[in-house]
Short mmCIF file of C-alpha atoms and ligand atoms in Angstrom, two decimals:
data_model
loop_
_atom_site.label_atom_id
_atom_site.label_comp_id
_atom_site.label_asym_id
_atom_site.label_seq_id
_atom_site.Cartn_x
_atom_site.Cartn_y
_atom_site.Cartn_z
CA MET V 1 95.29 177.40 155.53
CA SER V 2 92.36 178.27 152.68
CA LEU V 3 93.01 179.64 149.54
CA ARG V 4 90.98 181.12 147.85
CA VAL V 5 90.34 179.89 144.12
CA SER V 6 88.05 181.95 141.15
CA HIS V 7 88.90 178.83 138.57
CA HIS V 8 90.43 175.62 138.11
CA LEU V 9 91.06 174.58 134.46
CA LEU V 10 90.45 170.33 133.24
CA LEU V 11 92.39 169.31 130.72
CA CYS V 12 92.38 166.43 128.73
CA ALA V 13 95.29 167.49 126.29
CA THR V 14 98.07 163.65 126.40
CA ALA V 15 95.24 161.24 127.78
CA SER V 16 97.22 157.18 128.34
CA LYS V 17 94.22 156.41 125.68
CA ALA V 18 94.89 159.70 123.05
CA ALA V 19 91.41 159.18 122.00
CA CYS V 20 90.19 162.56 122.11
CA CYS V 21 92.96 164.35 119.81
CA ASN V 22 96.31 163.73 118.71
CA PRO V 23 98.40 164.03 121.36
CA ASP V 24 101.57 166.44 119.59
CA VAL V 25 98.60 168.30 119.82
CA GLY V 26 97.53 168.60 123.02
CA LYS V 27 100.88 168.50 124.11
CA ALA V 28 101.18 171.50 123.05
CA SER V 29 97.40 173.02 124.58
CA TRP V 30 99.71 171.59 127.73
CA ALA V 31 102.29 173.96 126.84
CA ARG V 32 100.82 176.57 126.49
CA LEU V 33 98.54 176.51 128.71
CA LYS V 34 101.00 176.88 131.43
CA GLU V 35 102.75 179.98 129.47
CA MET V 36 99.59 181.19 129.70
CA VAL V 37 98.65 181.14 132.84
CA LYS V 38 101.62 182.81 134.01
CA GLN V 39 102.38 184.49 131.79
CA LEU V 40 98.47 186.75 132.58
CA ASP V 41 99.61 186.09 136.55
CA LEU V 42 96.61 183.65 137.00
CA GLU V 43 98.18 182.09 139.89
CA ASN V 44 98.90 184.70 141.77
CA VAL V 45 97.98 184.01 145.19
CA GLU V 46 97.24 187.70 145.93
CA ARG V 47 95.06 188.17 142.64
CA PRO V 48 91.41 189.45 143.98
CA GLU V 49 89.38 187.69 142.34
CA GLY V 50 91.37 184.39 143.27
CA VAL V 51 93.70 181.33 141.97
CA VAL V 52 92.95 180.50 138.58
CA LEU V 53 94.57 176.10 139.14
CA ARG V 54 95.03 173.95 136.94
CA SER V 55 95.11 169.63 136.20
CA LYS V 56 95.57 167.67 133.57
CA VAL V 57 93.22 165.39 133.00
CA ASP V 58 93.14 162.08 131.38
CA CYS V 59 89.81 161.70 130.80
CA LEU V 60 86.95 163.88 130.70
CA ARG V 61 84.38 160.89 129.10
CA ILE V 62 83.96 163.18 125.60
CA CYS V 63 86.88 161.54 123.68
CA SER V 64 86.70 163.83 120.56
CA ASP V 65 87.09 167.36 119.30
CA GLY V 66 89.45 167.59 121.40
CA PRO V 67 91.52 168.46 124.01
CA ILE V 68 88.31 169.46 125.62
CA MET V 69 88.76 171.45 128.87
CA LEU V 70 86.38 172.27 131.60
CA ILE V 71 86.64 174.85 133.65
CA TRP V 72 84.46 174.77 136.85
CA PRO V 73 82.34 176.52 138.74
CA ASP V 74 80.68 177.68 135.43
CA GLY V 75 80.05 173.61 133.78
CA ILE V 76 81.63 174.50 130.30
CA TRP V 77 83.13 172.29 128.68
CA TYR V 78 84.92 173.49 125.51
CA GLY V 79 86.17 171.37 122.25
CA GLY V 80 88.97 171.58 120.04
CA VAL V 81 91.65 173.81 122.85
CA SER V 82 94.60 173.76 120.34
CA ALA V 83 96.99 176.24 121.62
CA GLU V 84 96.15 178.92 119.28
CA ARG V 85 92.62 178.59 122.09
CA ILE V 86 93.77 178.87 125.00
CA GLU V 87 94.79 182.97 125.27
CA ALA V 88 91.41 183.34 123.80
CA ILE V 89 89.46 181.35 126.69
CA LEU V 90 91.57 182.27 129.46
CA ARG V 91 91.06 186.71 129.07
CA GLU V 92 87.87 186.57 127.49
CA HIS V 93 86.11 184.17 129.85
CA VAL V 94 89.01 183.83 132.97
CA ILE V 95 89.76 186.58 133.13
CA GLY V 96 86.47 188.69 131.57
CA GLY V 97 83.22 185.99 132.63
CA GLN V 98 82.18 186.06 128.46
CA PRO V 99 82.49 182.75 127.72
CA ARG V 100 83.11 181.78 124.06
CA GLU V 101 80.03 180.25 122.71
CA GLY V 102 80.89 178.54 118.41
CA TRP V 103 83.89 176.29 120.74
CA ILE V 104 81.51 175.24 123.87
CA ILE V 105 80.10 171.66 123.12
CA ARG V 106 79.05 171.40 126.67
CA ARG V 107 77.47 172.70 129.83
CA THR V 108 76.56 170.96 133.24
CA ALA V 109 74.57 172.60 136.34
CA ASN V 110 75.76 171.97 140.18
CA LYS V 111 72.33 172.93 141.27
S1 FES X 1 90.34 160.60 125.78
FE1 FES X 1 89.86 162.78 126.08
S2 FES X 1 87.99 163.09 126.63
FE2 FES X 1 88.64 160.78 127.02
#
């Protein structure tokens, strides 16, 4: 069975070395991400754009100014992704297609 995926969100929030953010800030950010993905119905397999996957990762090799979120396939890396920033990133970037410029710390391309 194939699953259509619109975005995959990789969040370094509770890294074992806790190098990029305070673990409490990271935990709150991850909890908010789970809550908002559900609330905005982004895991719905009937979603025409595809589902939004989320994964907690141990390190994205930025290691400062976290929590760090990488959004695939856009190659957009956000820094300072506290719980307060999660909803705006989901609504504006993931749903609206407009990345939040001021919070971007890196861009990568796959072509
Ligand atoms: S510990 Fe978060 S990017 Fe390295």
